[in-house]
Coordinates of N, CA and C and ligand atoms in Angstrom, one line a residue:
X1 N -147.8 -90.9 68.8 CA -147.6 -91.6 67.9 C -149.5 -92.2 67.5
X2 N -149.7 -91.9 66.1 CA -151.4 -92.0 65.7 C -151.4 -93.7 65.9
X3 N -152.8 -93.9 66.4 CA -153.2 -95.1 66.5 C -153.7 -95.8 65.0
X4 N -153.3 -97.2 64.5 CA -153.5 -97.4 63.2 C -155.0 -98.3 63.4
X5 N -155.8 -98.0 63.2 CA -157.1 -98.9 63.4 C -158.3 -99.3 62.1
X6 N -159.1 -100.0 62.5 CA -160.1 -100.2 61.0 C -161.3 -99.5 61.2
X7 N -162.1 -99.0 60.4 CA -163.1 -98.5 60.7 C -163.9 -98.4 59.1
X8 N -165.4 -98.1 59.2 CA -166.3 -98.5 58.4 C -166.2 -96.6 57.7
X9 N -166.4 -96.3 56.4 CA -166.0 -95.3 55.4 C -166.8 -95.5 54.4
X10 N -167.7 -94.3 54.5 CA -168.4 -93.8 53.2 C -167.7 -93.1 52.0
X11 N -167.1 -93.2 51.3 CA -165.9 -92.5 50.1 C -166.6 -91.5 49.2
X12 N -167.8 -92.2 49.0 CA -168.6 -91.3 47.6 C -170.1 -91.3 47.9
X13 N -170.7 -90.5 47.3 CA -172.3 -90.7 47.6 C -172.7 -91.9 47.0
X14 N -173.6 -92.8 47.5 CA -174.5 -93.9 47.3 C -173.5 -95.1 47.2
X15 N -172.2 -95.1 47.0 CA -171.4 -96.0 46.7 C -171.4 -96.9 47.9
X16 N -171.2 -98.5 47.9 CA -171.3 -98.9 49.4 C -169.8 -98.4 50.1
X17 N -170.2 -98.7 51.6 CA -169.4 -98.6 52.3 C -168.3 -99.2 52.5
X18 N -167.0 -99.0 52.9 CA -165.6 -99.8 52.7 C -165.3 -99.8 54.2
X19 N -164.6 -100.9 54.6 CA -163.5 -100.9 55.7 C -162.6 -100.4 55.4
X20 N -161.8 -99.5 56.0 CA -160.5 -98.7 55.8 C -159.6 -98.7 56.8
X21 N -158.6 -98.3 56.8 CA -157.4 -98.3 57.6 C -157.7 -96.9 58.2
X22 N -157.7 -96.7 59.3 CA -158.0 -95.1 59.8 C -156.9 -94.8 60.9
X23 N -156.3 -93.6 60.3 CA -155.1 -93.3 61.5 C -156.0 -92.0 62.5
X24 N -155.9 -92.6 64.0 CA -156.4 -91.8 64.8 C -155.2 -91.0 65.5
X25 N -154.9 -89.7 65.6 CA -154.0 -89.2 66.3 C -154.3 -89.2 68.0
X26 N -152.8 -89.1 68.8 CA -153.0 -89.1 70.1 C -153.8 -87.8 70.5
X27 N -154.5 -87.9 71.5 CA -155.6 -86.9 71.8 C -154.4 -85.4 72.0
X28 N -155.0 -84.6 71.4 CA -154.4 -83.1 71.9 C -155.0 -82.3 73.0
X29 N -155.0 -81.3 73.4 CA -155.4 -80.6 74.2 C -156.9 -80.8 74.3
X30 N -157.5 -81.1 75.8 CA -159.1 -81.0 75.4 C -159.6 -82.1 74.7
X31 N -158.8 -82.9 74.1 CA -159.5 -84.6 73.6 C -159.1 -85.5 74.4
X32 N -159.6 -86.4 73.6 CA -159.8 -87.9 74.4 C -159.9 -89.0 73.2
X33 N -159.0 -89.9 73.4 CA -159.5 -91.3 72.5 C -160.2 -92.3 73.2
X34 N -161.2 -92.8 72.5 CA -162.0 -93.7 73.2 C -162.0 -95.1 72.5
X35 N -161.7 -96.2 73.1 CA -162.0 -97.3 72.7 C -163.4 -98.1 72.2
X36 N -163.8 -97.8 71.3 CA -165.6 -98.2 71.0 C -165.5 -99.5 71.4
X37 N -166.6 -99.9 71.9 CA -167.2 -101.2 72.5 C -168.6 -101.6 71.5
X38 N -169.2 -100.5 71.6 CA -170.5 -100.8 70.7 C -170.9 -99.9 70.0
X39 N -171.4 -99.8 68.8 CA -171.9 -98.3 68.0 C -173.2 -99.1 67.3
X40 N -174.3 -98.1 67.6 CA -175.5 -98.8 67.1 C -175.9 -98.2 65.7
X41 N -176.6 -98.9 64.9 CA -176.6 -98.5 63.1 C -177.8 -97.1 63.1
X42 N -177.6 -96.3 62.7 CA -178.7 -95.3 63.0 C -179.2 -95.0 61.3
X43 N -180.5 -94.3 61.3 CA -180.9 -94.0 59.9 C -180.0 -92.9 59.1
X44 N -179.4 -92.0 60.2 CA -178.7 -91.0 59.8 C -177.4 -91.3 59.4
X45 N -176.6 -92.4 59.4 CA -175.5 -92.8 58.8 C -175.9 -93.6 57.7
X46 N -176.9 -94.0 57.1 CA -177.6 -93.9 55.5 C -177.3 -92.7 55.1
X47 N -178.2 -91.8 55.8 CA -178.1 -90.2 54.9 C -176.8 -89.8 54.6
X48 N -176.1 -90.0 55.8 CA -174.5 -89.4 55.2 C -174.0 -90.3 53.9
X49 N -174.5 -91.6 54.0 CA -173.9 -92.2 52.6 C -174.6 -91.3 51.1
X50 N -175.9 -91.1 51.1 CA -176.4 -90.9 50.4 C -176.1 -89.4 50.0
X51 N -175.1 -88.9 51.0 CA -174.9 -87.7 50.6 C -176.4 -86.7 50.7
X52 N -176.9 -86.9 51.7 CA -178.2 -86.3 52.3 C -177.8 -85.0 53.3
X53 N -176.6 -85.4 54.2 CA -176.4 -84.2 55.5 C -175.4 -83.5 54.6
X54 N -174.2 -83.3 54.0 CA -173.4 -82.6 53.4 C -172.7 -83.5 52.4
X55 N -171.5 -82.7 51.9 CA -170.7 -83.4 50.9 C -169.3 -83.6 51.0
X56 N -169.3 -83.7 52.3 CA -167.9 -83.6 52.9 C -167.2 -85.1 52.9
X57 N -167.4 -85.9 51.8 CA -166.9 -87.2 51.5 C -165.1 -87.0 51.7
X58 N -164.6 -88.3 52.4 CA -165.1 -89.4 52.9 C -165.7 -89.4 54.4
X59 N -166.9 -90.0 54.7 CA -167.1 -89.8 56.0 C -167.1 -91.0 56.9
X60 N -166.5 -90.8 58.0 CA -166.2 -92.0 59.2 C -167.6 -92.3 59.7
X61 N -168.3 -93.4 59.4 CA -169.9 -93.3 60.1 C -169.9 -93.8 61.4
X62 N -170.9 -93.8 61.8 CA -171.0 -93.9 63.3 C -171.3 -93.0 64.4
X63 N -172.6 -93.2 64.9 CA -172.4 -91.8 65.9 C -173.6 -92.5 67.3
X64 N -173.5 -93.7 67.8 CA -174.2 -94.1 68.7 C -173.8 -95.0 69.4
X65 N -172.7 -94.6 70.1 CA -171.5 -95.6 70.7 C -171.3 -95.6 72.0
X66 N -170.7 -96.7 72.4 CA -170.3 -96.1 74.1 C -168.7 -97.1 74.0
X67 N -167.9 -96.7 74.9 CA -166.7 -97.3 74.9 C -165.8 -97.0 76.5
X68 N -164.6 -97.3 76.4 CA -163.8 -97.1 77.4 C -162.7 -96.1 77.0
X69 N -162.5 -95.1 77.7 CA -161.5 -93.5 77.4 C -160.1 -94.4 77.6
X70 N -159.5 -94.4 76.6 CA -157.9 -95.4 76.5 C -156.9 -93.9 76.5
X71 N -157.0 -92.8 76.3 CA -156.1 -92.0 76.5 C -156.4 -90.8 76.8
X72 N -156.0 -89.4 77.2 CA -156.8 -88.0 77.4 C -155.6 -87.2 76.9
X73 N -155.9 -85.9 76.7 CA -155.0 -84.8 76.2 C -154.8 -84.1 77.2
X74 N -154.2 -82.9 77.2 CA -153.7 -82.1 78.1 C -155.2 -81.2 78.7
X75 N -155.1 -81.3 80.0 CA -156.0 -80.3 80.6 C -157.4 -80.9 80.4
X76 N -157.8 -82.1 80.5 CA -158.9 -82.8 80.6 C -159.1 -83.6 81.7
X77 N -160.4 -82.6 82.2 CA -160.6 -83.3 84.0 C -162.2 -83.8 84.1
X78 N -162.8 -84.1 83.0 CA -163.9 -84.6 83.3 C -164.0 -85.9 83.2
X79 N -163.0 -86.5 82.3 CA -162.8 -88.2 82.2 C -161.5 -88.4 82.5
X80 N -161.2 -89.9 82.9 CA -160.1 -90.1 83.2 C -159.8 -91.5 81.8
X81 N -158.7 -92.2 82.1 CA -158.2 -93.3 81.5 C -159.0 -94.3 82.3
X82 N -159.9 -95.3 81.3 CA -160.6 -96.0 82.0 C -161.6 -96.0 82.2
X83 N -162.4 -94.8 82.0 CA -163.9 -94.3 82.3 C -164.7 -95.0 81.4
X84 N -165.7 -95.4 81.5 CA -166.9 -96.3 80.5 C -167.7 -95.0 80.1
X85 N -167.8 -94.7 78.9 CA -168.8 -93.6 78.7 C -169.5 -93.7 77.0
X86 N -170.5 -92.8 77.3 CA -171.5 -92.7 75.8 C -170.8 -91.3 75.3
X87 N -170.8 -91.3 74.2 CA -170.3 -90.6 73.1 C -171.3 -89.6 72.6
X88 N -171.7 -88.0 72.8 CA -172.2 -87.2 72.4 C -171.8 -86.7 71.0
X89 N -172.8 -86.0 70.5 CA -172.5 -85.3 68.9 C -171.5 -84.0 69.6
X90 N -171.7 -83.2 70.1 CA -171.0 -81.8 70.1 C -170.5 -81.7 71.8
X91 N -169.6 -81.4 72.0 CA -169.2 -80.9 73.2 C -169.5 -79.4 73.2
X92 N -170.2 -78.9 74.9 CA -170.3 -77.3 75.1 C -169.3 -76.6 75.6
X93 N -169.2 -75.1 75.5 CA -168.3 -75.0 76.0 C -168.1 -74.5 77.8
X94 N -169.5 -74.4 78.1 CA -169.4 -74.2 79.6 C -169.2 -72.9 80.0
X95 N -169.3 -72.0 78.9 CA -168.7 -70.5 79.8 C -169.1 -69.5 79.0
X96 N -170.1 -69.8 77.5 CA -171.1 -68.6 76.8 C -172.2 -68.3 77.7
X97 N -172.9 -67.3 77.1 CA -174.3 -66.6 77.8 C -175.2 -67.9 78.4
X98 N -175.7 -68.6 77.2 CA -176.4 -70.0 77.1 C -175.9 -70.7 78.3
X99 N -174.4 -71.2 78.1 CA -173.8 -72.1 79.3 C -174.3 -71.8 80.4
X100 N -174.0 -70.3 80.9 CA -173.7 -69.9 82.1 C -175.3 -69.8 82.6
X101 N -176.2 -69.9 81.8 CA -177.5 -69.9 82.6 C -178.4 -70.8 82.5
X102 N -177.3 -71.9 82.5 CA -177.8 -73.6 82.5 C -178.5 -74.1 81.3
X103 N -178.5 -73.3 80.6 CA -179.1 -73.8 78.9 C -178.0 -74.5 78.0
X104 N -177.2 -75.5 78.3 CA -176.3 -75.8 77.4 C -176.6 -76.3 76.1
X105 N -178.1 -76.7 75.9 CA -178.4 -76.9 74.6 C -178.5 -75.9 73.7
X106 N -178.5 -74.7 74.4 CA -178.4 -73.6 73.3 C -176.7 -72.7 73.1
X107 N -175.8 -73.6 73.5 CA -174.6 -72.7 73.6 C -174.1 -72.5 72.2
X108 N -173.4 -71.4 72.2 CA -173.0 -70.4 71.1 C -171.5 -71.1 70.6
X109 N -170.9 -72.2 71.3 CA -169.9 -72.5 71.0 C -169.5 -74.1 70.9
X110 N -170.2 -74.7 70.7 CA -170.0 -76.2 70.8 C -169.1 -76.8 69.7
X111 N -168.1 -77.8 69.9 CA -167.1 -78.2 69.3 C -166.9 -79.7 69.3
X112 N -166.1 -80.1 68.6 CA -165.5 -81.5 68.4 C -164.2 -81.4 68.6
X113 N -163.2 -82.7 68.5 CA -162.2 -82.8 68.4 C -161.1 -81.8 67.1
X114 N -160.0 -80.9 67.6 CA -159.6 -80.3 67.1 C -158.9 -80.9 65.8
X115 N -158.2 -82.2 65.8 CA -157.5 -82.6 65.1 C -158.2 -83.7 63.9
X116 N -158.0 -84.2 63.0 CA -158.6 -85.1 62.2 C -158.0 -86.2 62.3
X117 N -159.2 -87.2 62.1 CA -158.7 -88.7 61.8 C -158.6 -88.6 60.2
X118 N -158.0 -89.5 59.9 CA -157.5 -89.4 58.3 C -157.3 -90.9 57.8
X119 N -157.4 -91.1 56.5 CA -157.2 -92.1 56.1 C -155.7 -92.7 56.1
X120 N -155.0 -93.8 55.7 CA -153.9 -94.0 55.6 C -153.3 -93.1 54.9
X121 N -153.6 -92.5 53.5 CA -152.9 -91.9 52.7 C -153.1 -90.3 53.1
X122 N -153.5 -89.7 54.4 CA -153.5 -88.6 54.8 C -154.8 -87.9 54.5
X123 N -156.0 -88.6 54.0 CA -156.9 -87.9 53.4 C -157.8 -87.6 54.5
X124 N -158.2 -86.3 55.0 CA -159.1 -86.0 56.3 C -160.6 -86.5 56.0
X125 N -161.0 -87.6 57.2 CA -161.9 -87.9 57.1 C -163.3 -87.1 57.9
X126 N -164.6 -86.8 57.4 CA -165.5 -86.2 58.4 C -166.2 -87.2 59.0
X127 N -166.3 -87.1 60.3 CA -166.6 -87.9 61.5 C -168.5 -87.7 61.5
X128 N -169.3 -89.1 61.3 CA -170.7 -88.6 61.5 C -171.0 -87.6 62.6
X129 N -171.7 -87.0 62.5 CA -172.3 -85.8 63.9 C -171.2 -86.1 64.6
X130 N -169.7 -85.8 64.3 CA -168.8 -85.4 65.2 C -168.1 -86.4 65.6
X131 N -168.8 -87.6 65.6 CA -168.1 -88.5 66.1 C -167.2 -89.6 65.4
X132 N -168.1 -90.4 64.6 CA -167.3 -91.3 63.7 C -167.2 -92.6 64.9
X133 N -167.6 -93.4 65.0 CA -167.7 -94.6 65.7 C -167.8 -96.1 65.3
X134 N -167.8 -96.5 63.7 CA -168.2 -97.6 63.4 C -166.3 -97.8 62.9
X135 N -165.4 -97.8 64.4 CA -163.9 -97.9 64.6 C -163.6 -98.2 65.7
X136 N -162.4 -98.8 65.3 CA -162.0 -99.6 66.7 C -161.8 -98.3 68.2
X137 N -161.2 -97.1 67.6 CA -160.8 -96.2 68.3 C -161.9 -94.9 67.5
X138 N -162.0 -93.9 68.2 CA -162.3 -92.6 68.2 C -161.5 -91.5 68.9
X139 N -161.5 -90.5 68.1 CA -161.0 -89.2 68.4 C -162.3 -88.2 68.8
X140 N -162.1 -88.0 69.8 CA -163.5 -86.5 70.3 C -163.1 -85.6 71.0
X141 N -163.7 -84.6 71.2 CA -163.6 -83.6 72.2 C -163.9 -84.5 73.7
X142 N -163.2 -84.0 74.8 CA -163.8 -84.6 76.2 C -165.3 -84.6 76.7
X143 N -165.6 -83.1 76.1 CA -167.0 -82.6 76.6 C -167.9 -83.4 75.8
X144 N -167.5 -84.3 74.8 CA -168.3 -85.1 74.0 C -168.7 -86.8 74.9
X145 N -167.8 -86.7 75.9 CA -167.8 -88.2 76.6 C -169.0 -87.9 78.0
X146 N -169.9 -88.9 78.0 CA -170.5 -88.7 79.5 C -170.2 -90.2 80.2
X147 N -169.9 -90.2 81.2 CA -169.5 -91.2 81.7 C -171.2 -91.9 82.4
X148 N -171.1 -93.3 81.9 CA -172.7 -94.1 82.3 C -171.8 -95.0 83.2
X149 N -172.9 -95.6 83.8 CA -172.6 -96.9 84.9 C -172.1 -98.0 83.9
X150 N -170.9 -98.7 84.5 CA -170.7 -99.5 83.6 C -171.2 -100.8 83.6
X151 N -172.3 -100.9 84.5 CA -172.8 -102.4 84.4 C -173.8 -102.4 83.4
X152 N -174.1 -101.1 82.3 CA -174.9 -101.0 81.3 C -174.2 -101.7 80.0
X153 N -174.5 -102.6 79.6 CA -174.0 -103.3 78.4 C -173.7 -102.1 77.3
X154 N -172.6 -102.1 76.6 CA -172.3 -101.0 75.5 C -173.4 -101.0 74.6
X155 N -173.8 -101.9 74.2 CA -174.8 -101.9 72.8 C -176.1 -101.4 73.2
X156 N -176.3 -101.0 74.6 CA -177.6 -100.5 75.2 C -177.2 -98.9 75.1
X157 N -176.3 -99.3 76.3 CA -175.4 -97.5 76.6 C -175.5 -96.5 75.4
X158 N -174.8 -97.2 74.3 CA -174.7 -96.3 73.1 C -175.8 -95.4 72.6
X159 N -177.0 -96.6 72.9 CA -178.3 -95.9 72.0 C -178.5 -94.3 72.9
X160 N -177.8 -94.2 73.9 CA -178.5 -93.1 74.7 C -177.8 -92.1 73.8
X161 N -177.0 -92.0 73.0 CA -176.2 -91.1 72.4 C -177.1 -90.8 71.4
X162 N -178.1 -91.1 70.8 CA -178.6 -90.7 69.8 C -180.3 -91.1 69.8
X163 N -180.5 -92.3 69.3 CA -182.4 -92.7 69.4 C -182.9 -92.6 71.0
X164 N -182.5 -92.9 71.7 CA -182.9 -93.1 73.2 C -183.1 -91.1 73.4
X165 N -182.1 -90.3 73.4 CA -182.3 -89.1 73.6 C -183.3 -88.5 72.7
X166 N -183.1 -88.9 71.2 CA -184.2 -88.0 70.4 C -185.8 -88.3 70.8
X167 N -186.1 -89.8 71.4 CA -187.4 -90.1 71.1 C -187.8 -89.7 73.0
X168 N -187.2 -89.8 73.7 CA -187.2 -89.9 75.2 C -187.3 -88.2 75.2
X169 N -186.3 -87.6 74.6 CA -186.6 -85.9 74.3 C -187.7 -85.2 73.9
X170 N -188.2 -85.9 72.6 CA -189.6 -85.3 72.2 C -190.8 -85.5 73.0
X171 N -190.8 -86.6 73.9 CA -192.0 -86.9 75.0 C -191.8 -86.1 75.9
X172 N -190.6 -85.7 76.8 CA -190.4 -85.2 78.0 C -190.5 -83.6 77.7
X173 N -189.5 -83.3 76.8 CA -189.4 -81.8 76.5 C -190.0 -81.1 75.5
X174 N -189.7 -81.8 74.2 CA -190.8 -81.3 73.0 C -192.3 -81.0 73.5
X175 N -192.4 -82.2 73.5 CA -194.2 -82.3 73.8 C -194.8 -82.1 75.0
X176 N -193.6 -82.3 76.5 CA -194.3 -82.5 77.4 C -195.2 -83.3 78.1
X177 N -195.1 -84.4 77.8 CA -196.1 -85.2 78.2 C -196.3 -85.4 79.8
X178 N -197.3 -85.2 80.1 CA -197.7 -85.3 81.4 C -198.7 -86.2 81.9
X179 N -198.8 -86.4 83.2 CA -199.5 -87.5 83.8 C -201.2 -87.6 83.4
X180 N -201.4 -88.7 82.6 CA -203.0 -88.9 82.5 C -202.8 -88.7 81.2
X181 N -202.1 -87.8 80.4 CA -202.2 -87.8 78.7 C -202.4 -89.0 77.7
X182 N -203.1 -88.4 76.8 CA -203.0 -89.9 75.9 C -201.9 -89.0 74.8
X183 N -201.2 -90.0 74.2 CA -200.2 -89.7 73.4 C -200.0 -90.9 72.2
X184 N -200.0 -90.3 70.8 CA -199.8 -91.4 69.7 C -198.5 -91.1 69.4
X185 N -198.0 -91.9 69.0 CA -196.4 -92.1 68.4 C -196.5 -92.8 67.2
X186 N -196.2 -91.9 66.1 CA -196.3 -92.5 64.8 C -194.9 -93.0 64.0
X187 N -194.8 -94.2 64.2 CA -193.3 -94.6 63.7 C -192.8 -95.5 65.0
X188 N -192.3 -96.8 65.0 CA -192.4 -97.4 66.2 C -190.9 -98.1 65.7
X189 N -189.7 -97.4 65.3 CA -188.5 -97.8 65.3 C -187.9 -97.4 66.8
X190 N -186.5 -97.2 66.6 CA -185.5 -96.9 67.8 C -186.3 -95.5 68.7
X191 N -186.4 -94.6 67.7 CA -187.1 -93.5 68.4 C -188.0 -93.4 68.5
X192 N -189.1 -94.0 67.7 CA -190.6 -94.0 68.2 C -190.6 -94.6 69.6
X193 N -189.8 -96.1 69.6 CA -189.9 -96.8 70.8 C -189.6 -95.7 72.5
X194 N -188.5 -95.2 72.1 CA -188.0 -94.3 73.2 C -189.0 -93.2 73.2
X195 N -189.5 -92.8 72.3 CA -190.5 -91.7 72.9 C -191.9 -92.4 73.6
X196 N -192.3 -93.7 73.3 CA -193.2 -94.7 74.2 C -192.7 -94.6 75.4
X197 N -191.4 -94.9 75.6 CA -191.1 -95.1 77.0 C -191.0 -93.8 77.6
X198 N -190.8 -92.9 76.9 CA -190.8 -91.6 77.7 C -192.3 -91.0 78.0
X199 N -193.1 -91.6 77.0 CA -194.4 -91.2 77.2 C -195.2 -92.0 78.9
X200 N -194.5 -93.1 78.8 CA -194.7 -94.2 79.9 C -194.0 -93.0 81.0
X201 N -193.1 -92.8 80.8 CA -192.2 -92.3 81.9 C -192.9 -91.0 82.8
X202 N -193.4 -90.4 82.0 CA -194.1 -89.1 82.2 C -195.6 -89.4 82.5
X203 N -196.1 -90.8 82.6 CA -197.1 -90.7 83.3 C -198.5 -90.9 82.5
X204 N -198.3 -90.9 80.9 CA -199.4 -90.9 80.3 C -200.5 -92.1 80.2
X205 N -201.3 -91.8 79.8 CA -202.5 -92.7 80.5 C -202.8 -93.9 79.5
X206 N -202.8 -93.3 78.2 CA -202.8 -94.1 77.1 C -201.6 -93.7 76.0
X207 N -201.0 -94.7 75.4 CA -200.1 -94.2 74.3 C -200.6 -95.3 73.2
X208 N -200.5 -95.0 72.1 CA -200.8 -95.3 70.7 C -199.6 -95.6 69.9
X209 N -199.2 -96.5 69.8 CA -198.5 -96.7 68.8 C -198.6 -97.0 67.4
X210 N -198.4 -96.4 66.2 CA -198.8 -96.7 65.1 C -197.7 -96.7 64.0
X211 N -197.4 -97.8 63.4 CA -196.8 -98.3 62.3 C -197.2 -99.2 61.1
X212 N -196.5 -99.1 59.9 CA -197.2 -100.1 58.9 C -196.5 -101.7 59.1
X213 N -195.6 -101.7 59.7 CA -194.7 -102.7 60.2 C -195.2 -103.4 61.2
X214 N -195.5 -104.8 61.0 CA -196.3 -105.8 62.3 C -194.9 -105.8 63.3
X215 N -193.9 -106.3 62.8 CA -192.7 -106.5 63.5 C -192.4 -105.2 64.6
X216 N -192.6 -104.2 64.1 CA -192.4 -102.9 65.0 C -193.4 -102.6 65.9
X217 N -194.7 -103.4 65.7 CA -195.7 -102.9 66.5 C -195.5 -104.1 67.7
X218 N -194.8 -105.2 67.2 CA -194.6 -106.1 68.5 C -193.4 -105.7 69.1
X219 N -192.5 -104.9 68.8 CA -191.8 -104.6 69.7 C -192.2 -103.1 70.6
X220 N -192.8 -102.3 70.1 CA -193.5 -101.5 70.7 C -194.5 -102.0 72.0
Ligands
ZN301 ZN1 -178.6 -91.3 64.8
ZN302 ZN1 -171.4 -72.5 75.7

């Protein structure tokens, strides 16, 4: 039996988003239904609404979320009912050449849930970044769930799924900041602040935050 929940949907390019009834199917093989406890608002959700990502309206927005596993489909072993998880954009296959070499970020066969979530009239929704989490419950591939310490508040843990990994990853992996480096971060929003924290973690000696908005410089 599908669950009937409420969610935030972008129906048309540029139009205001609306609260809609969303039907979430029971999890099929390899799928999981997660009860969403918090979801960040990311600029990419706005890009979806503006039609800047694709034209596959209607979109179920939200992709920076944490919650509890509510039900699991056949063959799911990485999470169990009740686990507290952060959602990530795509599940990796674990079996291709890249995955076997320990480089899952190059996986050739990433995937999301196979079944669609729909509006009440059966219209299929496109979940933002393969998640769709401005909704009470969402359906994802089991591999999109990463268990985290339940002591982390959901509104904080959820940020790991997008803004934090983008900024921290930029500092630690892309820029490979190391001890004693000087780092300038241009733009001190969520991603920029995570890059600043990444630079600090990597031992940068000087970190310069650049922004035109004084509020953001205060946060940084
Ligand atoms: Zn995002
Ligand atoms: Zn793979």
